Amino acid sequence: MKLIRRSGTYYIRKRVPKRYGPIEYRDHVWISLKTDSESLARQKAVTVWADMIGAWEAKLAGNVDDYEERLAAARELSARRGFEYLPAPKVAKLPIHQVLDRVEGVLNSKGQIDALEAEALLGGVEPPKITVSRALEHYWKIAAPKAAGKSEDQVRRWKNPKMKAVKNFIRVNGDVDIAEITTPDLYDFRAWWWDRIMEEGLSANSANKDLVHLSSIVKTVARAKAITLKFSTEGLTIDEGKKNTRPPFSVEWIKEKILAAGALDGLNLEARCIVLAMVNTGARPSEIAGLLPHHIHLEAEVPYIEIRPEGRKLKTVHSERVIPLAGVSLEAMRQCPAGFPRYRDSAGLSAVVNKYMRENGLLETSDHSLYGLRHSFEDRMLAAGIDERIRRDLFGHALKRERYGKGADLAYLLKLIERVAI
């Protein structure tokens, strides 16, 4: 690359490539290397010219009609000029000397304003107009790390409530630009939900989930796209009153009803074994259903299962654990030593089991569900005086104090579980 020295300072003088003709009025450019050292000038020349090419590329990218591409190009061009891209209202609030620095940067060598430089340095790019449905498409990309490690079914269950919230909002307010959503729009959506709650007997929780998901989607995309929002969500959610908890099955009910001869014979083998495996492990249905063959250790001195985030994502970091097998749970796992491929990546398990138990009189009350077996196991351990650390380790719950040591070994855990096993 040829260097030219003027008044003691080295410069690059190069012809402007034809590619950049639409955004560069000069045929040749002179670029100061800001040094009088030839060796240093040669070192800097390659980087300085690459930066010049990069700036031209950014301006080319900004010379389009698509708002989002122009915004991305303006951010890159601003960075190459040593500035952070800011929307025009924020530029106006900068100290005067910073504003003047930006104004000087938009003038070319003839003292004329370069439109693309002005867009970048003075924040002249209009915010991209993103509708609610389009925001959801952006959200999947922005929030992709949240889906990392989830199984196909977990991803489906993660996406579905968000898709429902967007669909419901559009039904009420239309597919509007998220920058134009107002607080009254959200209260209109809330009122629509309230009417459904009153007319259809739905829970306030359903409405609140929609409100929370919609708000999260819009706010996440707005942050990523530098869009200023107009609405407030303060006080928006509906009071749910006293939350219902899923009650535990009593020991008598489990023994006399659920474990009665033939009571579960109408269930397929895998569903039946998952139900029985829950009785003395307290594991979540999805955790048992997700067991892979190498997570099931029936030939070990102490038979046990491993709950691992393999092929799926666990509910919390504390959910990863080992659980010894005893009683009917051990017998069930022996019937399904390879796990439960039918339900490994399917959301149908709870629906199948709860429907069967309801139709066959196996639910202790109308408030009971399959999950009550997990709560029953916890209640039995509590009644037996088993230490809180042990209970939390077995259930995959966080410990509300510092966690010291490795915890109890399998043999000791088995002795404790055998005290409450059915």
Short mmCIF file of C-alpha atoms in Angstrom, two decimals:
data_model
loop_
_atom_site.label_atom_id
_atom_site.label_comp_id
_atom_site.label_asym_id
_atom_site.label_seq_id
_atom_site.Cartn_x
_atom_site.Cartn_y
_atom_site.Cartn_z
CA MET A 1 0.00 0.00 0.00
CA LYS A 2 1.52 3.34 -1.11
CA LEU A 3 2.13 5.95 1.61
CA ILE A 4 2.43 9.69 0.99
CA ARG A 5 4.10 12.10 3.40
CA ARG A 6 2.73 15.63 3.76
CA SER A 7 4.08 18.19 6.19
CA GLY A 8 5.71 15.41 8.18
CA THR A 9 2.57 13.23 8.44
CA TYR A 10 1.93 10.03 6.51
CA TYR A 11 -1.30 9.50 4.54
CA ILE A 12 -2.98 6.81 2.49
CA ARG A 13 -4.29 7.98 -0.91
CA LYS A 14 -6.48 5.44 -2.64
CA ARG A 15 -9.16 5.34 -5.30
CA VAL A 16 -12.66 4.70 -3.95
CA PRO A 17 -13.88 1.25 -5.11
CA LYS A 18 -16.84 1.48 -7.49
CA ARG A 19 -18.95 -0.51 -5.03
CA TYR A 20 -19.12 2.53 -2.75
CA GLY A 21 -19.99 5.08 -5.42
CA PRO A 22 -23.63 5.40 -4.23
CA ILE A 23 -22.54 6.58 -0.78
CA GLU A 24 -19.14 8.25 -1.42
CA TYR A 25 -18.94 11.36 -3.67
CA ARG A 26 -15.11 11.36 -3.90
CA ASP A 27 -13.10 9.48 -6.53
CA HIS A 28 -10.06 9.29 -4.25
CA VAL A 29 -9.67 9.57 -0.49
CA TRP A 30 -6.83 10.86 1.63
CA ILE A 31 -6.65 9.25 5.08
CA SER A 32 -4.24 10.56 7.68
CA LEU A 33 -2.28 7.92 9.60
CA LYS A 34 -1.46 10.54 12.26
CA THR A 35 2.21 9.67 12.55
CA ASP A 36 5.55 10.83 11.16
CA SER A 37 7.07 7.36 11.54
CA GLU A 38 7.13 5.39 8.30
CA SER A 39 7.35 2.02 10.06
CA LEU A 40 4.41 2.86 12.32
CA ALA A 41 2.49 4.25 9.35
CA ARG A 42 2.92 0.97 7.49
CA GLN A 43 1.67 -0.95 10.53
CA LYS A 44 -1.41 1.27 10.83
CA ALA A 45 -2.24 1.51 7.12
CA VAL A 46 -3.86 -1.92 6.76
CA THR A 47 -6.08 -1.46 9.82
CA VAL A 48 -7.06 2.11 8.91
CA TRP A 49 -8.01 1.11 5.36
CA ALA A 50 -10.00 -1.88 6.70
CA ASP A 51 -11.86 0.51 9.00
CA MET A 52 -12.61 2.77 6.04
CA ILE A 53 -14.01 -0.19 4.09
CA GLY A 54 -16.04 -1.19 7.14
CA ALA A 55 -17.53 2.28 7.43
CA TRP A 56 -18.46 2.31 3.75
CA GLU A 57 -20.08 -1.12 4.14
CA ALA A 58 -22.07 0.18 7.11
CA LYS A 59 -23.22 3.17 5.07
CA LEU A 60 -24.20 0.90 2.18
CA ALA A 61 -26.23 -1.21 4.58
CA GLY A 62 -27.89 1.96 5.82
CA ASN A 63 -28.81 3.04 2.30
CA VAL A 64 -31.96 0.89 2.30
CA ASP A 65 -35.60 1.33 3.13
CA ASP A 66 -35.84 -1.38 5.79
CA TYR A 67 -35.88 0.34 9.18
CA GLU A 68 -34.26 -2.50 11.07
CA GLU A 69 -31.37 -2.80 8.61
CA ARG A 70 -30.85 0.98 8.69
CA LEU A 71 -30.82 0.96 12.48
CA ALA A 72 -28.25 -1.85 12.58
CA ALA A 73 -26.12 -0.04 10.00
CA ALA A 74 -26.35 3.26 11.91
CA ARG A 75 -25.18 1.54 15.09
CA GLU A 76 -22.20 0.03 13.31
CA LEU A 77 -21.27 3.29 11.58
CA SER A 78 -21.54 5.21 14.86
CA ALA A 79 -19.25 2.71 16.55
CA ARG A 80 -16.69 3.02 13.76
CA ARG A 81 -16.74 6.79 14.22
CA GLY A 82 -16.18 6.36 17.97
CA PHE A 83 -19.71 7.11 19.14
CA GLU A 84 -22.56 5.15 20.66
CA TYR A 85 -25.69 5.25 18.54
CA LEU A 86 -28.42 7.21 20.33
CA PRO A 87 -31.91 8.18 19.15
CA ALA A 88 -32.23 11.90 18.30
CA PRO A 89 -34.08 12.83 21.55
CA LYS A 90 -31.20 11.39 23.58
CA VAL A 91 -28.58 13.11 21.42
CA ALA A 92 -30.33 16.41 22.13
CA LYS A 93 -29.91 15.84 25.88
CA LEU A 94 -26.14 15.32 25.68
CA PRO A 95 -23.74 18.04 26.91
CA ILE A 96 -23.26 20.66 24.21
CA HIS A 97 -19.63 19.73 23.52
CA GLN A 98 -20.65 16.12 22.83
CA VAL A 99 -23.40 17.27 20.49
CA LEU A 100 -20.92 19.48 18.62
CA ASP A 101 -18.49 16.55 18.27
CA ARG A 102 -21.25 14.58 16.59
CA VAL A 103 -22.26 17.50 14.34
CA GLU A 104 -18.66 17.93 13.17
CA GLY A 105 -18.56 14.23 12.38
CA VAL A 106 -21.40 14.46 9.87
CA LEU A 107 -19.66 17.06 7.68
CA ASN A 108 -17.63 15.88 4.71
CA SER A 109 -14.43 17.51 3.46
CA LYS A 110 -16.49 20.14 1.58
CA GLY A 111 -18.36 21.11 4.72
CA GLN A 112 -21.52 19.47 3.48
CA ILE A 113 -23.78 17.21 5.59
CA ASP A 114 -23.48 13.52 4.78
CA ALA A 115 -27.03 12.17 5.20
CA LEU A 116 -26.02 8.67 6.28
CA GLU A 117 -23.41 9.98 8.73
CA ALA A 118 -26.08 12.29 10.15
CA GLU A 119 -28.51 9.42 10.58
CA ALA A 120 -25.88 7.48 12.49
CA LEU A 121 -24.30 10.19 14.66
CA LEU A 122 -27.40 12.33 15.28
CA GLY A 123 -29.88 9.47 15.76
CA GLY A 124 -31.94 10.16 12.67
CA VAL A 125 -33.00 6.57 12.00
CA GLU A 126 -36.67 6.12 12.80
CA PRO A 127 -37.37 3.27 15.24
CA PRO A 128 -38.40 0.13 13.38
CA LYS A 129 -42.14 -0.41 13.29
CA ILE A 130 -42.75 -3.85 14.76
CA THR A 131 -46.25 -5.24 15.14
CA VAL A 132 -47.19 -7.54 18.00
CA SER A 133 -47.10 -10.63 15.79
CA ARG A 134 -43.74 -9.56 14.35
CA ALA A 135 -42.46 -8.95 17.88
CA LEU A 136 -43.12 -12.59 18.71
CA GLU A 137 -40.94 -13.66 15.76
CA HIS A 138 -38.14 -11.43 17.04
CA TYR A 139 -38.67 -12.74 20.57
CA TRP A 140 -37.95 -16.35 19.57
CA LYS A 141 -34.51 -15.27 18.30
CA ILE A 142 -33.70 -12.94 21.20
CA ALA A 143 -34.84 -15.42 23.86
CA ALA A 144 -33.32 -18.46 22.14
CA PRO A 145 -30.86 -19.04 25.05
CA LYS A 146 -33.87 -19.67 27.31
CA ALA A 147 -34.84 -22.63 25.16
CA ALA A 148 -31.33 -24.09 25.13
CA GLY A 149 -31.25 -27.59 26.59
CA LYS A 150 -35.04 -28.02 26.49
CA SER A 151 -36.53 -31.09 24.85
CA GLU A 152 -38.85 -30.70 21.87
CA ASP A 153 -41.89 -31.00 24.14
CA GLN A 154 -40.45 -28.53 26.66
CA VAL A 155 -39.87 -26.01 23.86
CA ARG A 156 -43.45 -26.50 22.69
CA ARG A 157 -44.77 -25.90 26.22
CA TRP A 158 -42.50 -22.85 26.57
CA LYS A 159 -43.77 -21.35 23.31
CA ASN A 160 -47.48 -22.14 23.49
CA PRO A 161 -48.56 -19.76 26.29
CA LYS A 162 -46.67 -16.90 24.63
CA MET A 163 -48.32 -17.60 21.29
CA LYS A 164 -51.70 -17.71 23.04
CA ALA A 165 -51.10 -14.37 24.78
CA VAL A 166 -50.19 -12.67 21.49
CA LYS A 167 -53.16 -14.20 19.68
CA ASN A 168 -55.57 -13.05 22.41
CA PHE A 169 -54.16 -9.53 22.51
CA ILE A 170 -54.46 -9.17 18.73
CA ARG A 171 -58.06 -10.38 18.97
CA VAL A 172 -58.82 -7.46 21.30
CA ASN A 173 -56.57 -4.64 20.04
CA GLY A 174 -55.43 -5.69 16.58
CA ASP A 175 -51.90 -6.35 15.35
CA VAL A 176 -50.63 -2.90 16.33
CA ASP A 177 -47.13 -1.43 16.37
CA ILE A 178 -45.68 -2.22 19.81
CA ALA A 179 -44.41 1.37 20.09
CA GLU A 180 -48.04 2.51 19.93
CA ILE A 181 -49.42 0.20 22.63
CA THR A 182 -50.84 2.30 25.47
CA THR A 183 -51.78 1.57 29.05
CA PRO A 184 -55.51 1.80 28.15
CA ASP A 185 -54.92 -0.87 25.47
CA LEU A 186 -53.64 -3.23 28.14
CA TYR A 187 -56.57 -2.44 30.40
CA ASP A 188 -58.92 -3.18 27.50
CA PHE A 189 -57.20 -6.56 27.22
CA ARG A 190 -57.57 -7.05 30.98
CA ALA A 191 -61.30 -6.17 30.77
CA TRP A 192 -61.77 -8.69 27.96
CA TRP A 193 -60.21 -11.35 30.18
CA TRP A 194 -62.35 -10.31 33.14
CA ASP A 195 -65.50 -10.82 31.08
CA ARG A 196 -64.33 -14.34 30.22
CA ILE A 197 -63.56 -15.06 33.87
CA MET A 198 -67.07 -14.02 34.86
CA GLU A 199 -68.89 -15.73 31.97
CA GLU A 200 -66.85 -18.91 31.61
CA GLY A 201 -65.64 -19.49 35.15
CA LEU A 202 -61.99 -19.21 34.16
CA SER A 203 -59.29 -18.44 36.73
CA ALA A 204 -57.60 -15.06 37.17
CA ASN A 205 -54.32 -16.93 36.80
CA SER A 206 -55.06 -17.55 33.11
CA ALA A 207 -55.53 -13.82 32.52
CA ASN A 208 -52.41 -12.91 34.48
CA LYS A 209 -50.29 -15.36 32.51
CA ASP A 210 -51.40 -13.72 29.27
CA LEU A 211 -50.62 -10.26 30.64
CA VAL A 212 -47.20 -11.31 31.93
CA HIS A 213 -46.21 -13.16 28.74
CA LEU A 214 -47.34 -10.32 26.47
CA SER A 215 -45.51 -7.71 28.55
CA SER A 216 -42.34 -9.81 28.62
CA ILE A 217 -42.35 -10.32 24.84
CA VAL A 218 -42.92 -6.66 24.04
CA LYS A 219 -40.42 -5.32 26.59
CA THR A 220 -37.73 -7.81 25.55
CA VAL A 221 -38.02 -6.87 21.88
CA ALA A 222 -38.23 -3.16 22.65
CA ARG A 223 -34.97 -3.31 24.63
CA ALA A 224 -33.21 -5.19 21.84
CA LYS A 225 -34.48 -2.80 19.14
CA ALA A 226 -34.11 0.46 21.11
CA ILE A 227 -37.84 1.15 20.93
CA THR A 228 -39.41 3.47 23.48
CA LEU A 229 -42.65 2.07 24.88
CA LYS A 230 -45.64 4.12 26.03
CA PHE A 231 -47.39 1.82 28.47
CA SER A 232 -47.13 0.96 32.16
CA THR A 233 -48.02 -2.44 33.63
CA GLU A 234 -48.27 -1.22 37.21
CA GLY A 235 -51.35 -2.67 38.90
CA LEU A 236 -52.36 -4.51 35.75
CA THR A 237 -52.63 -8.08 37.04
CA ILE A 238 -55.86 -9.38 38.55
CA ASP A 239 -55.91 -10.39 42.22
CA GLU A 240 -56.05 -14.17 42.32
CA GLY A 241 -57.10 -14.38 45.96
CA LYS A 242 -55.98 -17.40 47.94
CA LYS A 243 -54.06 -19.76 45.71
CA ASN A 244 -55.19 -23.37 45.64
CA THR A 245 -52.57 -25.99 46.46
CA ARG A 246 -52.70 -29.52 45.17
CA PRO A 247 -53.53 -31.72 48.18
CA PRO A 248 -51.58 -34.89 49.04
CA PHE A 249 -53.15 -38.33 48.93
CA SER A 250 -53.52 -39.93 52.34
CA VAL A 251 -51.59 -43.15 53.02
CA GLU A 252 -54.88 -45.03 53.47
CA TRP A 253 -56.17 -43.84 50.08
CA ILE A 254 -52.97 -44.85 48.30
CA LYS A 255 -52.98 -48.33 49.89
CA GLU A 256 -56.71 -49.05 49.64
CA LYS A 257 -57.62 -47.36 46.36
CA ILE A 258 -54.67 -46.61 44.08
CA LEU A 259 -52.75 -49.79 44.97
CA ALA A 260 -55.81 -51.99 45.16
CA ALA A 261 -55.61 -55.11 42.99
CA GLY A 262 -56.39 -54.20 39.38
CA ALA A 263 -57.00 -50.48 40.14
CA LEU A 264 -54.45 -49.30 37.60
CA ASP A 265 -54.77 -52.14 35.08
CA GLY A 266 -56.65 -49.92 32.63
CA LEU A 267 -53.57 -47.74 32.18
CA ASN A 268 -50.86 -48.67 29.69
CA LEU A 269 -47.75 -50.19 31.25
CA GLU A 270 -45.57 -47.08 31.06
CA ALA A 271 -48.21 -44.77 32.57
CA ARG A 272 -48.94 -47.30 35.32
CA CYS A 273 -45.26 -47.65 36.22
CA ILE A 274 -44.74 -43.88 36.31
CA VAL A 275 -47.62 -43.55 38.78
CA LEU A 276 -46.14 -46.24 41.01
CA ALA A 277 -42.62 -44.85 40.68
CA MET A 278 -43.86 -41.54 42.07
CA VAL A 279 -45.25 -43.12 45.25
CA ASN A 280 -41.89 -43.59 47.00
CA THR A 281 -39.63 -41.17 45.11
CA GLY A 282 -41.65 -37.95 45.09
CA ALA A 283 -40.19 -37.26 41.64
CA ARG A 284 -42.19 -35.11 39.24
CA PRO A 285 -44.08 -37.06 36.55
CA SER A 286 -42.01 -35.37 33.82
CA GLU A 287 -38.77 -36.28 35.62
CA ILE A 288 -39.66 -39.97 35.69
CA ALA A 289 -40.95 -39.91 32.13
CA GLY A 290 -37.67 -38.35 31.00
CA LEU A 291 -35.44 -41.06 32.46
CA LEU A 292 -33.06 -42.61 29.94
CA PRO A 293 -31.97 -46.27 30.31
CA HIS A 294 -28.59 -45.29 31.78
CA HIS A 295 -30.32 -43.18 34.45
CA ILE A 296 -31.94 -46.32 35.90
CA HIS A 297 -29.65 -48.42 38.13
CA LEU A 298 -31.51 -51.56 39.15
CA GLU A 299 -28.45 -53.78 39.55
CA ALA A 300 -26.63 -51.46 41.94
CA GLU A 301 -26.18 -52.45 45.59
CA VAL A 302 -28.73 -49.71 46.31
CA PRO A 303 -31.11 -49.47 43.31
CA TYR A 304 -31.65 -45.84 42.32
CA ILE A 305 -32.60 -43.42 39.56
CA GLU A 306 -30.77 -40.30 38.40
CA ILE A 307 -32.62 -37.11 37.49
CA ARG A 308 -30.32 -35.44 34.93
CA PRO A 309 -30.71 -32.59 32.40
CA GLU A 310 -29.98 -34.87 29.48
CA GLY A 311 -32.12 -34.31 26.39
CA ARG A 312 -34.29 -31.88 28.38
CA LYS A 313 -34.08 -29.01 30.83
CA LEU A 314 -34.87 -29.51 34.51
CA LYS A 315 -37.19 -27.18 36.40
CA THR A 316 -34.36 -25.73 38.54
CA VAL A 317 -30.63 -26.26 39.03
CA HIS A 318 -31.46 -28.08 42.27
CA SER A 319 -33.60 -30.65 40.44
CA GLU A 320 -30.56 -32.70 39.41
CA ARG A 321 -30.30 -35.51 41.98
CA VAL A 322 -30.31 -39.28 42.73
CA ILE A 323 -33.19 -41.09 44.46
CA PRO A 324 -33.03 -44.64 45.92
CA LEU A 325 -35.84 -47.01 44.97
CA ALA A 326 -37.99 -48.85 47.48
CA GLY A 327 -41.38 -50.57 47.77
CA VAL A 328 -43.82 -50.32 44.87
CA SER A 329 -41.58 -47.78 43.15
CA LEU A 330 -38.72 -50.28 42.89
CA GLU A 331 -41.09 -52.95 41.54
CA ALA A 332 -42.46 -50.50 38.98
CA MET A 333 -39.01 -49.56 37.70
CA ARG A 334 -38.16 -53.24 37.34
CA GLN A 335 -41.09 -53.54 34.94
CA CYS A 336 -39.76 -50.60 32.87
CA PRO A 337 -35.96 -50.94 33.07
CA ALA A 338 -35.44 -49.04 29.80
CA GLY A 339 -37.49 -46.05 30.90
CA PHE A 340 -40.61 -44.60 29.30
CA PRO A 341 -40.09 -43.79 25.60
CA ARG A 342 -43.82 -43.34 25.07
CA TYR A 343 -43.88 -40.32 27.38
CA ARG A 344 -40.26 -39.17 27.25
CA ASP A 345 -41.00 -36.19 25.04
CA SER A 346 -44.77 -35.96 25.29
CA ALA A 347 -47.09 -33.72 27.30
CA GLY A 348 -49.90 -36.32 27.40
CA LEU A 349 -48.95 -38.22 30.55
CA SER A 350 -50.72 -36.17 33.23
CA ALA A 351 -53.86 -35.79 31.12
CA VAL A 352 -54.05 -39.56 30.51
CA VAL A 353 -53.47 -40.47 34.16
CA ASN A 354 -55.73 -37.80 35.68
CA LYS A 355 -58.57 -38.70 33.31
CA TYR A 356 -58.24 -42.39 34.16
CA MET A 357 -58.07 -41.75 37.92
CA ARG A 358 -61.08 -39.41 37.78
CA GLU A 359 -63.19 -41.85 35.77
CA ASN A 360 -62.26 -44.77 38.03
CA GLY A 361 -62.78 -43.09 41.39
CA LEU A 362 -59.08 -42.96 42.27
CA LEU A 363 -58.94 -39.24 43.12
CA GLU A 364 -59.47 -38.68 46.82
CA THR A 365 -61.28 -35.37 46.18
CA SER A 366 -62.08 -33.27 43.13
CA ASP A 367 -59.02 -31.13 43.97
CA HIS A 368 -56.62 -34.10 43.81
CA SER A 369 -54.43 -34.92 40.83
CA LEU A 370 -51.47 -37.15 39.96
CA TYR A 371 -49.14 -34.57 41.47
CA GLY A 372 -50.64 -35.31 44.91
CA LEU A 373 -48.44 -38.44 45.08
CA ARG A 374 -45.37 -36.20 45.23
CA HIS A 375 -46.89 -34.17 48.06
CA SER A 376 -47.91 -37.33 49.90
CA PHE A 377 -44.32 -38.61 49.87
CA GLU A 378 -43.12 -35.30 51.29
CA ASP A 379 -45.75 -35.35 54.05
CA ARG A 380 -44.76 -38.90 55.04
CA MET A 381 -41.11 -37.89 55.32
CA LEU A 382 -42.04 -34.83 57.37
CA ALA A 383 -44.16 -36.96 59.74
CA ALA A 384 -41.25 -39.38 60.12
CA GLY A 385 -39.00 -36.53 61.28
CA ILE A 386 -36.60 -36.78 58.35
CA ASP A 387 -34.14 -33.86 58.27
CA GLU A 388 -35.02 -30.86 56.07
CA ARG A 389 -31.71 -31.10 54.17
CA ILE A 390 -32.52 -34.71 53.23
CA ARG A 391 -36.06 -33.84 52.15
CA ARG A 392 -34.92 -30.94 50.01
CA ASP A 393 -32.15 -33.00 48.40
CA LEU A 394 -34.60 -35.77 47.51
CA PHE A 395 -37.20 -33.38 46.15
CA GLY A 396 -34.80 -31.18 44.21
CA HIS A 397 -35.64 -28.10 46.28
CA ALA A 398 -33.28 -25.26 47.14
CA LEU A 399 -31.91 -25.24 50.70
CA LYS A 400 -32.66 -22.02 52.56
CA ARG A 401 -29.16 -21.90 54.02
CA GLU A 402 -25.59 -22.63 52.94
CA ARG A 403 -25.30 -26.17 51.57
CA TYR A 404 -22.28 -27.91 53.17
CA GLY A 405 -20.82 -31.28 52.22
CA LYS A 406 -22.07 -33.84 49.70
CA GLY A 407 -25.16 -34.85 51.63
CA ALA A 408 -26.26 -38.36 52.65
CA ASP A 409 -25.11 -41.41 50.67
CA LEU A 410 -27.50 -43.75 48.89
CA ALA A 411 -27.46 -46.44 51.59
CA TYR A 412 -28.47 -43.97 54.29
CA LEU A 413 -31.11 -42.36 52.04
CA LEU A 414 -32.59 -45.79 51.35
CA LYS A 415 -32.93 -46.54 55.08
CA LEU A 416 -34.84 -43.27 55.53
CA ILE A 417 -37.09 -43.89 52.52
CA GLU A 418 -37.87 -47.45 53.64
CA ARG A 419 -39.35 -45.96 56.84
CA VAL A 420 -42.07 -44.22 54.83
CA ALA A 421 -42.26 -46.42 51.71
CA ILE A 422 -45.49 -48.10 50.69
#
